[in-house]
Each structure stands twice: as structure tokens, then as C-alpha cells.
Coordinates of C-alpha atoms in Angstrom, one line a residue:
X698 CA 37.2 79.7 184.8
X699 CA 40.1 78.0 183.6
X700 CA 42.5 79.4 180.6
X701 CA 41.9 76.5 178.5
X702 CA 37.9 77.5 178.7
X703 CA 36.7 77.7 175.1
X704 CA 34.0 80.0 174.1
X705 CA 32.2 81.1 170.9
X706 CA 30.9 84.1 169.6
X707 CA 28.1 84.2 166.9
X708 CA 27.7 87.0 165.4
X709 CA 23.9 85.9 164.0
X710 CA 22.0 82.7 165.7
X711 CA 20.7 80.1 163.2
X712 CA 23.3 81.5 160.3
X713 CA 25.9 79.9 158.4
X714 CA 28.6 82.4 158.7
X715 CA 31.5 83.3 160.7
X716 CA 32.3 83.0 164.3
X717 CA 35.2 83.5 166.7
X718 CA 36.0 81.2 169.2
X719 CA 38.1 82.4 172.2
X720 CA 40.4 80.3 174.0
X721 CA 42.5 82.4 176.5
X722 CA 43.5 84.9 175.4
X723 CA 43.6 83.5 171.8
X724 CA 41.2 84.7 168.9
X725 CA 40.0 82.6 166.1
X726 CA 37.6 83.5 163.2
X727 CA 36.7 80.4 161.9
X728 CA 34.9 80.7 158.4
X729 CA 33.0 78.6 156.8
X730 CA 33.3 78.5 152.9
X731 CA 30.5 77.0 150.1
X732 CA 32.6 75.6 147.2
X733 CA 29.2 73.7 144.8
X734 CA 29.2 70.1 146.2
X735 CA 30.8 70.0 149.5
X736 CA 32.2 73.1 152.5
X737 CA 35.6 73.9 153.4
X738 CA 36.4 76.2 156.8
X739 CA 39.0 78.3 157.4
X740 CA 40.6 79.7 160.5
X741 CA 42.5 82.8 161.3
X742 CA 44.1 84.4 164.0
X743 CA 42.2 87.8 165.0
X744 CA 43.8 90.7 167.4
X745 CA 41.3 92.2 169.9
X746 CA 41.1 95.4 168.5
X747 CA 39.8 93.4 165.1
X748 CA 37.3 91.5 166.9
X749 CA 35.6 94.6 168.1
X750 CA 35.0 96.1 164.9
X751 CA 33.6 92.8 164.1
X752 CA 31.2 92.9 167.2
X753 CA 30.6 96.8 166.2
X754 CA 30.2 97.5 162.6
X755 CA 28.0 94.7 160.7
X756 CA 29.0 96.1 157.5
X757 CA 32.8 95.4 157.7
X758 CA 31.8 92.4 159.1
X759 CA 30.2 91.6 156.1
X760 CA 32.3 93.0 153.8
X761 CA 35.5 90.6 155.4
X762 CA 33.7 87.6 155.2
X763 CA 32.5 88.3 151.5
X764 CA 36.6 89.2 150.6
X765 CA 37.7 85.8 152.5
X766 CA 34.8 83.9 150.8
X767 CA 36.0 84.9 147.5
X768 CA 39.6 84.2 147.6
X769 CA 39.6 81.2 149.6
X770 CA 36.9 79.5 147.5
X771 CA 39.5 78.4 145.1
X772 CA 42.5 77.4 147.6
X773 CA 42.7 74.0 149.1
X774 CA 41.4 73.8 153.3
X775 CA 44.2 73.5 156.0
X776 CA 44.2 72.9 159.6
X777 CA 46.6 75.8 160.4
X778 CA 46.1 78.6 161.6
X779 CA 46.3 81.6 159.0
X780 CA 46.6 85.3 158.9
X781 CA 45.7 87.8 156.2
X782 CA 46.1 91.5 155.7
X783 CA 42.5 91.3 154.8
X784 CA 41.5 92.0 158.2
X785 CA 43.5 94.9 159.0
X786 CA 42.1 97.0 155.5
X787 CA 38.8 96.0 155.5
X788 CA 38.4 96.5 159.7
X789 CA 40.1 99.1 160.7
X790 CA 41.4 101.4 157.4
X791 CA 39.4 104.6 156.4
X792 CA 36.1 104.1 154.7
X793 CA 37.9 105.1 150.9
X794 CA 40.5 102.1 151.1
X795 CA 37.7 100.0 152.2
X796 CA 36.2 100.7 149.1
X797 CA 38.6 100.5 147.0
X798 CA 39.9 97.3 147.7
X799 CA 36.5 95.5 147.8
X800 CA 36.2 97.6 144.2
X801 CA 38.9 95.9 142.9
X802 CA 38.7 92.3 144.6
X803 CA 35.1 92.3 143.2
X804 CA 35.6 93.2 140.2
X805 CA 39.0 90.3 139.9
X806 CA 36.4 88.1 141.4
X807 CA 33.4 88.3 138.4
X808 CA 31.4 90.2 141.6
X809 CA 31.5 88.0 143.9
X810 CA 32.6 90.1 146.7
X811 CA 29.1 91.9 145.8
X812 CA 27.1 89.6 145.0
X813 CA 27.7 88.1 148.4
X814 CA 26.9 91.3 150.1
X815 CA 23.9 91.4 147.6
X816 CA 22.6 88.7 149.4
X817 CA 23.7 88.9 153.4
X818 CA 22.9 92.8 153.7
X819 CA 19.9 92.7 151.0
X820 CA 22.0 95.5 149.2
X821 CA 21.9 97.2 145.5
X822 CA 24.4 95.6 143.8
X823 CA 24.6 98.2 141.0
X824 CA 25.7 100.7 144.0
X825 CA 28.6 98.0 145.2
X826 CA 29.8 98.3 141.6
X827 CA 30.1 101.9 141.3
X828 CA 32.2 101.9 144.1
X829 CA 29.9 102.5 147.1
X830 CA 29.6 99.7 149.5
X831 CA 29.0 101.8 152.7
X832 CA 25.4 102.9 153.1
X833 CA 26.3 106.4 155.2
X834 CA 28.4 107.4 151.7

């Protein structure tokens, strides 16, 4: 197989939610973004040790996606490729800081970080907005 093979990853078949395609040695989480009347997608570089927490731990994975949704909802779609501390606290910091930041994004977002959870993971809400998002807490 050649370097220049590209592959995808989908995390859930028959979903509309993020994948990563890998190119090389390249990672890319391509997200895709509902904004009313027409979709936007976004594309970030991913390190290794962030795509396995991905593959791992569907909660993170769903708590990123519902961050990214929220704050690039509003911002205008590019072709480049971006980065964003996002991934690096919400996959691999401890449990607390996870919380807290989704605490406070939700809350700047009119809960849309939970409500988005609400919906993919089939989760209490009223929980998210107390401050626990992780179900082992």
C-alpha cells in the first residue's frame, strides 16, 4: 500500500458525525457542522495519541464533537487545515477539567454543548448542567 493511500475511520455507520481520514501518516477529523438552512465541515489535524481516545472513550468523543459544533457554528467554513486546543482538554485532561470546560462552554453557548449530548448519548441534561457529564462520576 502506497503512502498516498487514503483511508476513513467512522466512528458510527449510517451517522452524520465525525470521521478521521488517514493519509500517511497524516490525521484528519473532518466534522461536519448543521447551521439551519445549509452544512458547513470542518477539518483538523489530530496526533495519534488523540485519535485513540477517540477510538476508545465514546464519551470524549462526544463531548469534542459537541464543543467544536458549538463554536464553529457561528465562524465562516475554510479549506485549511485547523487545530484547536479543544482536543487536547477534552481527550486527554483529567475527568474535573473535562468538566469544567464543557461547564462553562455550555453554559456561554445557551446549552448547546448539552443539548447536543442530550441528544447523541440520550443523556439527562439537568445532570450536564450541574456539572456532571461523565456517567462513572
Amino acid at each position: 500500500m502506497s503512502s498516498s493511500t487514503k483511508k476513513t475511520y467512522v466512528f458510527k455507520e449510517k451517522s452524520w458525525e465525525p470521521i478521521v481520514e488517514i493519509e500517511g501518516e497524516t490525521l484528519i477529523y473532518r466534522m461536519p457542522v448543521a447551521c439551519g438552512h445549509f452544512d458547513k465541515s470542518f477539518s483538523f489535524r489530530l496526533d495519534p495519541a488523540e485519535f485513540e481516545v477517540l477510538k476508545a472513550d465514546e464519551e470524549r468523543r462526544y463531548f469534542l464533537y459537541a464543543l467544536l459544533h458549538s463554536q464553529y457554528q457561528s465562524k465562516q467554513m475554510t479549506a485549511s487545515l485547523l487545530t484547536d486546543e479543544s482536543f487536547q482538554k477534552v481527550l486527554l485532561d483529567d475527568e474535573n477539567a473535562v468538566e469544567k470546560l464543557l461547564s462553562t462552554q455550555d453554559e456561554a453557548s445557551n446549552r448547546a454543548v448539552s443539548n447536543l449530548v442530550r441528544i447523541l448519548m440520550k443523556r439527562d441534561q439537568q445532570l450536564m448542567i450541574a456539572g456532571i457529564w461523565f456517567a462513572e462520576r
